[in-house]
Short mmCIF file of C-alpha atoms and ligand atoms in Angstrom, two decimals:
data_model
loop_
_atom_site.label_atom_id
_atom_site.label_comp_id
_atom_site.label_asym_id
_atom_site.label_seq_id
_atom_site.Cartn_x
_atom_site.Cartn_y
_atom_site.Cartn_z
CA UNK E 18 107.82 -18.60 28.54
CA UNK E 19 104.89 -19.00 30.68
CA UNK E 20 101.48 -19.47 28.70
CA UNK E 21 99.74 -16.87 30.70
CA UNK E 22 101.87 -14.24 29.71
CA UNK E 23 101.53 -15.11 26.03
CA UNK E 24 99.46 -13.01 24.25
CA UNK E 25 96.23 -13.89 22.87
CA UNK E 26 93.95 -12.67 19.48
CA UNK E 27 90.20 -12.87 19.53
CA UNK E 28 89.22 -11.31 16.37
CA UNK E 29 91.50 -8.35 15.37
CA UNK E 30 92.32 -7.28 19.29
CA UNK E 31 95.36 -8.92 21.34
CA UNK E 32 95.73 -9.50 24.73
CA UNK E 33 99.38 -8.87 25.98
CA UNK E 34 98.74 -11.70 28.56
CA UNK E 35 95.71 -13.63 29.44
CA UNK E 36 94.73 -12.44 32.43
CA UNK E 37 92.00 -10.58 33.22
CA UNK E 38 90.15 -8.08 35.49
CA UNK E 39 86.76 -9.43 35.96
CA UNK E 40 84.06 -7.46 36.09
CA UNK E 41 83.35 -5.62 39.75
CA UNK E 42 80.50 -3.61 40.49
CA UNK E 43 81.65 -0.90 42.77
CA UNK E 44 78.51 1.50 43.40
CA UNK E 45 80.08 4.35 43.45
CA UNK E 46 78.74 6.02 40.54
CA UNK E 47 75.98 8.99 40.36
CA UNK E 48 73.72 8.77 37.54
CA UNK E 49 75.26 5.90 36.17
CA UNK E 50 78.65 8.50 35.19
CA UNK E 51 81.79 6.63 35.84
CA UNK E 52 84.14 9.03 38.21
CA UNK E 53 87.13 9.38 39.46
CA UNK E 54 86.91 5.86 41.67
CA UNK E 55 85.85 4.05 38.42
CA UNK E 56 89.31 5.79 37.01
CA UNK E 57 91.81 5.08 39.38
CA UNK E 58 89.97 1.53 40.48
CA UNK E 59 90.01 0.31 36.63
CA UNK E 60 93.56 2.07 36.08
CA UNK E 61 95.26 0.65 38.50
CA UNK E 62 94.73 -2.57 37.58
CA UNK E 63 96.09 -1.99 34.10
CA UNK E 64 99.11 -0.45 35.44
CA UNK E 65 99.32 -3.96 37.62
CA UNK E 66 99.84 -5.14 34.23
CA UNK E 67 96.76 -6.99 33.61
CA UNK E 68 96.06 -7.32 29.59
CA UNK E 69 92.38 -7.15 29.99
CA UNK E 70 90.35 -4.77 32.06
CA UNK E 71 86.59 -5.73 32.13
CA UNK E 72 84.95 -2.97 33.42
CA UNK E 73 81.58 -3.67 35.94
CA UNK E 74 77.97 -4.97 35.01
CA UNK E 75 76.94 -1.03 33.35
CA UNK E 76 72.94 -1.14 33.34
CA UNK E 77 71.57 -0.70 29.75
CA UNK E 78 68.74 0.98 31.24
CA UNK E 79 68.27 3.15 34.41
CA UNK E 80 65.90 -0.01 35.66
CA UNK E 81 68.63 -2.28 34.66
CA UNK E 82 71.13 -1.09 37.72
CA UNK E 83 71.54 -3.81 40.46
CA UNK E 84 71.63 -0.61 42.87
CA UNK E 85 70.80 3.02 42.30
CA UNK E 86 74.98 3.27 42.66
CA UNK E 87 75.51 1.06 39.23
CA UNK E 88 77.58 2.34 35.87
CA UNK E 89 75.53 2.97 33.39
CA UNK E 90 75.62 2.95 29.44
CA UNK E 91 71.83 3.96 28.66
CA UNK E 92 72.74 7.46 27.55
CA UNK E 93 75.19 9.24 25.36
CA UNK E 94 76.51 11.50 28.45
CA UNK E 95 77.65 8.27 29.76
CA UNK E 96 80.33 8.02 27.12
CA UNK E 97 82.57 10.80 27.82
CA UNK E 98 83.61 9.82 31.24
CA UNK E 99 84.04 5.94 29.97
CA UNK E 100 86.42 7.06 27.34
CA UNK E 101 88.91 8.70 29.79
CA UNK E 102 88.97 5.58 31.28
CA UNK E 103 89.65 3.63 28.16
CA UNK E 104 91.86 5.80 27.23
CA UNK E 105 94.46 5.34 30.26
CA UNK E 106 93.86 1.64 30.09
CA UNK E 107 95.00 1.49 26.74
CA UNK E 108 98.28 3.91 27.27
CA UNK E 109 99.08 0.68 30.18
CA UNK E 110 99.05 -1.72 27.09
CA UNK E 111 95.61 -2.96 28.54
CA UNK E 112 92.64 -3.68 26.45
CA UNK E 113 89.69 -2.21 27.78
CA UNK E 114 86.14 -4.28 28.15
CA UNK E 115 82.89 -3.41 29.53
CA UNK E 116 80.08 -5.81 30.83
CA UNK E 117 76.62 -4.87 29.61
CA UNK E 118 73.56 -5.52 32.01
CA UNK E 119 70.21 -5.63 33.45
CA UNK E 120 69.58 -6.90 36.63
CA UNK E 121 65.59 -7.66 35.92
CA UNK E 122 64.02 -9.18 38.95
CA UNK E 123 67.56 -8.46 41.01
CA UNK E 124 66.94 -4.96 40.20
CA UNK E 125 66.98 -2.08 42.76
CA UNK E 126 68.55 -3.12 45.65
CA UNK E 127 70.88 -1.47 48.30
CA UNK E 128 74.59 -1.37 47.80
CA UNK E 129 76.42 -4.18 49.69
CA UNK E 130 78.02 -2.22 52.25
CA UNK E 131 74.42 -0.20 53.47
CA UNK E 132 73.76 -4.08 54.83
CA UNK E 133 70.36 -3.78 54.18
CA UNK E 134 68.27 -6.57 52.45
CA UNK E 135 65.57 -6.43 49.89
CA UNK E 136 64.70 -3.62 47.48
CA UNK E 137 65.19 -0.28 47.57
CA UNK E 138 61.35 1.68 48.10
CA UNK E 139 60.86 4.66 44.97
CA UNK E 140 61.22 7.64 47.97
CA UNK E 141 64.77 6.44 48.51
CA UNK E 142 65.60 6.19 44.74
CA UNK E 143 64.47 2.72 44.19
CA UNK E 144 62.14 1.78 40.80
CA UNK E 145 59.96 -0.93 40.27
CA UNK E 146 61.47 -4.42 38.37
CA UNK E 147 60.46 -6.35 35.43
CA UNK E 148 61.50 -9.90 34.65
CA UNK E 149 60.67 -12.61 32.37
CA UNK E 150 57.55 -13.56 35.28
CA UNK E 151 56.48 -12.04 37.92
CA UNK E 152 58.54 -14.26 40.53
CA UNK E 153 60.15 -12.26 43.47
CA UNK E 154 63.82 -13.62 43.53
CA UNK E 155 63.55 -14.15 47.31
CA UNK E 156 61.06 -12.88 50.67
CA UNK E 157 62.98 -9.73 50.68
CA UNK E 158 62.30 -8.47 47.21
CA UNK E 159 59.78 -6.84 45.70
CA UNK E 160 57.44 -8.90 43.29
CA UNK E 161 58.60 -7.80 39.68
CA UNK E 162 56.56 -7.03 36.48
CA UNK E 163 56.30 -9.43 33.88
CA UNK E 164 57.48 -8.00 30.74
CA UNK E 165 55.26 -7.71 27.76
CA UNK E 166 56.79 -8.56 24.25
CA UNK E 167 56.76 -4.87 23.47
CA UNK E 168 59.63 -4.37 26.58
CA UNK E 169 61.66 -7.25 25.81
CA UNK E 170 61.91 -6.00 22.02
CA UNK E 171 62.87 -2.45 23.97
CA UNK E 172 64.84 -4.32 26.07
CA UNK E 173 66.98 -6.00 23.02
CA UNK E 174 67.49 -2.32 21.79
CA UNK E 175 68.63 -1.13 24.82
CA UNK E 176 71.93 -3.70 24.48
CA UNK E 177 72.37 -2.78 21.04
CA UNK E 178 72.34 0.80 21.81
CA UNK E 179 74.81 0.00 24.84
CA UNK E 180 77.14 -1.72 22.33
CA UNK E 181 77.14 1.20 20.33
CA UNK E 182 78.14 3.93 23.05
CA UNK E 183 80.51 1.08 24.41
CA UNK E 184 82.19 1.56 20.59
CA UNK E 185 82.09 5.17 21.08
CA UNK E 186 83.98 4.86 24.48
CA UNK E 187 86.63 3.08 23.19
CA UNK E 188 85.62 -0.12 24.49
CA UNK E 189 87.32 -2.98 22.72
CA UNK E 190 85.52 -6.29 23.75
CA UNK E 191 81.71 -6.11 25.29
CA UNK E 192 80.59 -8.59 27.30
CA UNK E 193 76.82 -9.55 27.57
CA UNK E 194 75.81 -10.49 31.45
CA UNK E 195 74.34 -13.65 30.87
CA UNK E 196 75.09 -14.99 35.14
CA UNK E 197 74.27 -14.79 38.30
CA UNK E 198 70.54 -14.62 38.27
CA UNK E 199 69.88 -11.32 36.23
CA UNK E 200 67.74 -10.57 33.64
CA UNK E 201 69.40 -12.67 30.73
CA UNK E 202 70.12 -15.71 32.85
CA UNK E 203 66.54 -15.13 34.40
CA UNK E 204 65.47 -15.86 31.07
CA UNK E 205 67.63 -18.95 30.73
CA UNK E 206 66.47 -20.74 34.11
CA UNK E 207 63.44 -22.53 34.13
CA UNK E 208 62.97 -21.73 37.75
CA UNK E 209 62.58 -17.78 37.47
CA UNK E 210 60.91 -18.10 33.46
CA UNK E 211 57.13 -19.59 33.49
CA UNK E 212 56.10 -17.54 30.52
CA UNK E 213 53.50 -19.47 28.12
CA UNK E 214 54.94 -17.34 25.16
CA UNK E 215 57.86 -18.16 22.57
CA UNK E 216 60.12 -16.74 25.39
CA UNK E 217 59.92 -19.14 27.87
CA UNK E 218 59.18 -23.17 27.60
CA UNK E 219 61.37 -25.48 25.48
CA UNK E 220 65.30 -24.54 25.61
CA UNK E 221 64.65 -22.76 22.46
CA UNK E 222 62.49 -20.64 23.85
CA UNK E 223 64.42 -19.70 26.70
CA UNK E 224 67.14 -18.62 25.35
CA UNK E 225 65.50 -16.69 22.43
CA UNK E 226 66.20 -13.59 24.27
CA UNK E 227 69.68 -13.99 24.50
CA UNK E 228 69.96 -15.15 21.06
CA UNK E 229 67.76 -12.02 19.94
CA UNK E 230 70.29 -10.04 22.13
CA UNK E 231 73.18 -10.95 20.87
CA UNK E 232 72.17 -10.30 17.03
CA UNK E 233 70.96 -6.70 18.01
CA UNK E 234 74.09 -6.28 19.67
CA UNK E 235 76.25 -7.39 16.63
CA UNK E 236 74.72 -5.45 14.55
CA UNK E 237 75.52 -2.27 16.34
CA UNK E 238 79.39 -3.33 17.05
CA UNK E 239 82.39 -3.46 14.60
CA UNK E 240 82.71 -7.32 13.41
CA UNK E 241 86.57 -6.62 13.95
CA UNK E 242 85.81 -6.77 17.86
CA UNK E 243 85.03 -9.95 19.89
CA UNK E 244 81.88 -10.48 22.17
CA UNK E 245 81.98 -12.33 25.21
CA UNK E 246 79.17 -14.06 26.94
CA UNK E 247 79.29 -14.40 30.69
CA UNK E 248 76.95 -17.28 31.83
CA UNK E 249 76.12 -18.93 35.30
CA UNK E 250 76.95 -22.58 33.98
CA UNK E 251 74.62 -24.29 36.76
CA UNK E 252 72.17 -23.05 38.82
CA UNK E 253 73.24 -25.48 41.96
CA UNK E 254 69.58 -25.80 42.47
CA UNK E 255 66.99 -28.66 41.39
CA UNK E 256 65.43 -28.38 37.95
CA UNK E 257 67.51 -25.53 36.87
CA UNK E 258 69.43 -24.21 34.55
CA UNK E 259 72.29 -27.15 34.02
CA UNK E 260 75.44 -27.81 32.49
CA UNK E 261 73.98 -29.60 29.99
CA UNK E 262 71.76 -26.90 28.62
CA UNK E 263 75.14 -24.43 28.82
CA UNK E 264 77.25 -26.98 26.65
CA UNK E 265 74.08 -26.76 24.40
CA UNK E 266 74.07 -23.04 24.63
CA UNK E 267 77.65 -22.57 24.20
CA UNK E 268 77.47 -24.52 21.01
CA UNK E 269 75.02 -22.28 19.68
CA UNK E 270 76.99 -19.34 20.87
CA UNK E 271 79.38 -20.36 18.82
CA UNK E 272 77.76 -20.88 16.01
CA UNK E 273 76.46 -16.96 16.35
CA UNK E 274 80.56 -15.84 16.50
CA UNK E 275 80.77 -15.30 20.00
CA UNK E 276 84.25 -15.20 20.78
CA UNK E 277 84.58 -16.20 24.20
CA UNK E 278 82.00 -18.17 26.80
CA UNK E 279 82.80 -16.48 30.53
CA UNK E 280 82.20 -19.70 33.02
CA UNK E 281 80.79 -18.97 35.96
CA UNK E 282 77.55 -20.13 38.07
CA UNK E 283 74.94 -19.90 40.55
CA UNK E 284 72.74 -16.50 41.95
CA UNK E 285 69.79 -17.02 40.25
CA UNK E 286 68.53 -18.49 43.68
CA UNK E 287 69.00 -18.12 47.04
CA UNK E 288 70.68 -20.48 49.29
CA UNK E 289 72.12 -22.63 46.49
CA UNK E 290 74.72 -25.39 48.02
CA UNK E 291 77.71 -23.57 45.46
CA UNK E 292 80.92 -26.01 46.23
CA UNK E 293 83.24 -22.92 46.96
CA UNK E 294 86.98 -23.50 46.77
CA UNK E 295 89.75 -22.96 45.01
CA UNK E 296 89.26 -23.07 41.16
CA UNK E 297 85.54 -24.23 41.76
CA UNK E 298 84.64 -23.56 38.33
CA UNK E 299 87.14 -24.08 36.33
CA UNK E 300 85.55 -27.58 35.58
CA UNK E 301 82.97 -26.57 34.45
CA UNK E 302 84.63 -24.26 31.93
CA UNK E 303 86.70 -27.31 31.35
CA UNK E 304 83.53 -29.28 29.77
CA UNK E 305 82.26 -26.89 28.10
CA UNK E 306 85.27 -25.81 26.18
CA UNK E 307 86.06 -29.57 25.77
CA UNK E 308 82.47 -30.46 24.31
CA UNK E 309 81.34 -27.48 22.25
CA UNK E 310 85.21 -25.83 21.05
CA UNK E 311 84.33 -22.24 22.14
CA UNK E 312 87.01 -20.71 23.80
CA UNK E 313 86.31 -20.05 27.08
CA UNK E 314 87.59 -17.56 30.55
CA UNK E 315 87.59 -19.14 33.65
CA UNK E 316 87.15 -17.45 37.39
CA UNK E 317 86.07 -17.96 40.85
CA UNK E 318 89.13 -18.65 43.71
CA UNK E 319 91.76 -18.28 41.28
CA UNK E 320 94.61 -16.57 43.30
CA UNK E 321 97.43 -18.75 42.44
CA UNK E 322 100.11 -17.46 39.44
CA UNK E 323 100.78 -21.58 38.71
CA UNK E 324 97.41 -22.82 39.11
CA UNK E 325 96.50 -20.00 36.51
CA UNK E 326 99.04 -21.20 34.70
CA UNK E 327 97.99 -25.09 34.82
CA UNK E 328 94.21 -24.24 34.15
CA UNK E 329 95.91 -22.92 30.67
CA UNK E 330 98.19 -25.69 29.87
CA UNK E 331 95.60 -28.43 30.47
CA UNK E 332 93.60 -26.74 27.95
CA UNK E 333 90.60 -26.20 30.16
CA UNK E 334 90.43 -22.57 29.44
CA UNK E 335 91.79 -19.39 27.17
CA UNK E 336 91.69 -17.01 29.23
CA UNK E 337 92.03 -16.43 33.44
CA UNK E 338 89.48 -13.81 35.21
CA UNK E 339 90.25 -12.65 38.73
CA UNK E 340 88.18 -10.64 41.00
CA UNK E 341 88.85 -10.53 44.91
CA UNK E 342 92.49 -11.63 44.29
CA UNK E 343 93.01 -8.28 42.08
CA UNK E 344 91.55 -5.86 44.81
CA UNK E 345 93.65 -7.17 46.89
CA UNK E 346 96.92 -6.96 44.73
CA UNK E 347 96.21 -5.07 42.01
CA UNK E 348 99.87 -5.40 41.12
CA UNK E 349 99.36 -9.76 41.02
CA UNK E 350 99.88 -10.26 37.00
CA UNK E 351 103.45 -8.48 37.60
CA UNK E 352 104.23 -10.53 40.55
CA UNK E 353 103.16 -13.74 38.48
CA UNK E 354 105.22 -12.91 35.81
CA UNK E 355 108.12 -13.14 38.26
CA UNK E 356 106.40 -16.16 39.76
CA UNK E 357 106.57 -18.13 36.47
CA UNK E 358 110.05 -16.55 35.23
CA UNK E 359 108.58 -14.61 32.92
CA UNK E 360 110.34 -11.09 31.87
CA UNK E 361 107.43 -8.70 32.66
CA UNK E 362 108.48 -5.06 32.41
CA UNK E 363 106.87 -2.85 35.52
CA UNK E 364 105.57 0.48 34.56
CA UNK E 365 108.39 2.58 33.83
CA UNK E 366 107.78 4.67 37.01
CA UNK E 367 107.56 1.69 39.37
CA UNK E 368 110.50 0.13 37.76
CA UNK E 369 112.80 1.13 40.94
CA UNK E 370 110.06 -0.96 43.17
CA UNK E 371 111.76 -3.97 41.98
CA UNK E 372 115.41 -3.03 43.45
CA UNK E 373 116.27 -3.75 46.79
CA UNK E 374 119.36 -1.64 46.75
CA UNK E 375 119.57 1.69 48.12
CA UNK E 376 116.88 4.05 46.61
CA UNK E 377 118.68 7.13 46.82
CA UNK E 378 122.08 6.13 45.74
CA UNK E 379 121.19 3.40 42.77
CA UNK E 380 121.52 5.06 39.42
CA UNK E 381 118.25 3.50 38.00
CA UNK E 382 118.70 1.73 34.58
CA UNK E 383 115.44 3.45 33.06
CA UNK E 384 116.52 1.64 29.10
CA UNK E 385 115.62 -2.17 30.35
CA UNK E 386 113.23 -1.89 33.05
CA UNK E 387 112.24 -5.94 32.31
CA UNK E 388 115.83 -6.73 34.10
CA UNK E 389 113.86 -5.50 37.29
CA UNK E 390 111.22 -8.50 37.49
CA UNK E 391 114.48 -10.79 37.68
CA UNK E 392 115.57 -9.95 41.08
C1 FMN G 415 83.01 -6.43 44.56
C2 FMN G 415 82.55 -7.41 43.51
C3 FMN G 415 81.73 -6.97 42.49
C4 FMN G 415 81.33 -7.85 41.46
N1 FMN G 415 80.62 -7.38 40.38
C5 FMN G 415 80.42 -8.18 39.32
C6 FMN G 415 79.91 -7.65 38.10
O1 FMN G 415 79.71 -6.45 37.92
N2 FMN G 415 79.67 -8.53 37.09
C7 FMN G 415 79.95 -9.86 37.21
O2 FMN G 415 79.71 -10.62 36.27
N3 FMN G 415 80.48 -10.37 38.34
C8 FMN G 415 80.74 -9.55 39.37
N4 FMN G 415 81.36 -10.05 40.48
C9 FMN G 415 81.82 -11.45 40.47
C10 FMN G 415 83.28 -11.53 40.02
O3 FMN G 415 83.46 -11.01 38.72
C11 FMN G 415 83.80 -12.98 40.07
O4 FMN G 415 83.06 -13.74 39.14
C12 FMN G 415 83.68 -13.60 41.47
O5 FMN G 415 84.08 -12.67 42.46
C13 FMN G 415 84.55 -14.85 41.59
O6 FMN G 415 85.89 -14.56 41.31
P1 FMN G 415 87.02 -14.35 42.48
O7 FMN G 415 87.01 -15.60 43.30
O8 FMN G 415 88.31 -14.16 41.72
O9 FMN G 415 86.63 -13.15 43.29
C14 FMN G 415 81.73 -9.20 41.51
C15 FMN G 415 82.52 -9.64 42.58
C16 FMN G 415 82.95 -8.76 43.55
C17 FMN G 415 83.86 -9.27 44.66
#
C-alpha cells in the first residue's frame, strides 16, 4: 500500500488519498459567481480521483480579486453556485476546499491570457488597491493606498465573513492565502510593509494581521474543520521575508490550531532568482515541518507518482499539491495509483477505460471496478 493513497484526518475530515488539487485561478468568473467552467474544471479533477479539491484564490472583497475575472466569496449570492460545486466533489469521494484571498497591492490586473501588463484603469473595470504601504509592486502597477487601521479591522471581517459563506457552501477545509506577494504575505515581507504602526516593524508586528486573521476566521468556522495556511516560505530576494521567520511563523501557527502549513515561495517581488525544478520546494517544507511539527503540503514541479510518494515517506511532508501537472492529466492520482500498485477504483462509468479488450464485445464486470487499475 502506497502512502499516498492512504487516507489522511485533519480534524474530523479525511482525505481518501493525499493528493491534492492546488488552488488555480482561472478568470473565468462574472461577478465573482463560480459557473459552469468552475464546475466541470473543479469536477473533473475529483472524478480523476484526487481526495482534495482546493478550489482558486476567491477574493474576500470585490477589491481583493487579482483580476476583475476572480471567484469571489464577499457576498451571500456567491454561495449558491459554490455549493453545486461542493456538492459533486463530494458525490466523487473528494473533499472540497476553497482558498480565501486578497490580492492588496497585486490587485486589479488583467487576466494572464489578455498579455497585458500592469493594472487594469476603473473605465475597463479596474479599482484602485490598498496594501499595508503605499509601494507599487513593480513599474507597471499602479501605486496602492495605504490602509488605515479602520480597513485592516474591515479587512479581518471580510475573511471571517468568507469563512462563514465558505461553511455555508459546503466547503470542508479553508485555506487562508498567505503567498505569493498578496495582501497577507505583503504584510509578512519587510520589503512591501514600512508601516510605523503595530502592523508593521518587529516580526510581531508583521504578522499581527495574519494572526488577527486567522482568529476572526476561527471564530466564524466549525472547530470540527481544519484551516490551512498557504505561505511563500522565502521571498528569494535580499532582506525579505526568510525561512527563518516562516519556521518562526509556522510554530506560532501551530500553536493557534492551524492544521496544515501550505509551502510554497516567492511573488512578492519581481525578478526574484526562484531555483525552479523539480520538487523545488519541497525542502523547504521539509524544514519547516522538521523544526516546528506542523504538518505541512508540499507543491511546485511535482509531476512524478514516486517522487510524490518519496516526499511522503521521508517525512518531509503530509500532504502533495499539484497544479500544472493536474490540468494536464486531470485523471494523474488514478494513473498513480496504478503507478505505485495501488488498487484505485475508476469512476464507475470510466471503469471500461481501463480494458484493452474489445469495447463492444467485453461484458463489463461493473461489481469490482478496482480489478480495472490492475491491467
Ligand atoms: C493557472 C494557475 C493558477 C494559479 N492560481 C493560484 C491560486 O489561485 N492560488 C494559489 O495559491 N496558487 C495559484 N497558482 C499556483 C499553484 O497553486 C502552484 O502553487 C504552482 O503552480 C506550482 O505548482 P505546479 O508546479 O504543480 O504547477 C496557480 C497556478 C496556475 C498554473
Amino acid at each position: 500500500m502506497s502512502l499516498l493513497f492512504d487516507p489522511i484526518n485533519f480534524r474530523q475530515v479525511t482525505l481518501p488519498n493525499r493528493i491534492a488539487v492546488s488552488p488555480m485561478c482561472q478568470y473565468s468568473a462574472h461577478d465573482g459567481m463560480a459557473n459552469d467552467w468552475h464546475l466541470v474544471h473543479l469536477g473533473a479533477r475529483a472524478v480523476g480521483g484526487a481526495g482534495l479539491v482546493i478550489v482558486e484564490a476567491a477574493g474576500v472583497t470585490p477589491e481583493g480579486r487579482i483580476t476583475p475575472q476572480d471567484l469571489g466569496i464577499w457576498k451571500d449570492e456567491q454561495i449558491a453556485p459554490l455549493k453545486r460545486i461542493t456538492h459533486f466533489i463530494e458525490q466523487q469521494g473528494a473533499v472540497a476546499g476553497i482558498q480565501l484571498a486578497h490580492a492588496g497591492r497585486k490587485a486589479s490586473t488583467w487576466r494572464p491570457w489578455v498579455n497585458k501588463h500592469g493594472s487594469v484603469a476603473i473605465a475597463q473595470g479596474g479599482w484602485e488597491t490598498v496594501a499595508p504601504s503605499a509601494l507599487p509592486f513593480d513599474e507597471h502597477s499602479q501605486a496602492p493606498h495605504a490602509l488605515s487601521k479602520e480597513h485592516i479591522t474591515q479587512l479581518i471581517e471580510a475573511f471571517a465573513e468568507g469563512a462563514r459563506r465558505a461553511c455555508e457552501a459546503g466547503f470542508k477545509i479553508i485555506e487562508l492565502h498567505a503567498a505569493h506577494g498578496y495582501l497577507i504575505h505583503q504584510f509578512l515581507s519587510p520589503l512591501s510593509n514600512q508601516r510605523d504602526d503595530e502592523y508593521g516593524g518587529s516580526f510581531e508586528n508583521r504578522t499581527r494581521f495574519l494572526m488577527e486573521t486567522i482568529k476572526a476566521v476561527q471564530q466564524a468556522w466549525p472547530q470540527q474543520y481544519p484551516i490551512f495556511v498557504r505561505i511563500s516560505a522565502t521571498d528569494w530576494a535580499e532582506n525579505g521575508w526568510n525561512i527563518d521567520e516562516s519556521i518562526e511563523l509556522a510554530k506560532r501557527l501551530k500553536t493557534l490550531g492551524i492544521d496544515l502549513i501550505d509551502v510554497s515561495s516567492g511573488g512578492l517581488v519581481p525578478n526574484a532568482k526562484i531555483p525552479v525544478g523539480p520538487g523545488y520546494q519541497t525542502g523547504l517544507a521539509a524544514r519547516i515541518r522538521a523544526e516546528s511539527g506542523l504538518a505541512t503540503g508540499t507543491v511546485g514541479q511535482i509531476t512524478d507518482p514516486h517522487q510524490a510518494e518519496h516526499v511522503l515517506r521521508t517525512e518531509q511532508a503530509d500532504l502533495v499539491l499539484l497544479a500544472r501537472e493536474l490540468l494536464r492529466d486531470p485523471h494523474w492520482p488514478l494513473h498513480a495509483a496504478k503507478a505505485l500498485d495501488t488498487p484505485v477504483a475508476w469512476p464507475p462509468q470510466y471503469a471500461r477505460a481501463t480494458s484493452r479488450t474489445n469495447p463492444m464485445r467485453e461484458e463489463p464486470d461493473y461489481t469490482n471496478s478496482a480489478s480495472g487499475t490492475s491491467d
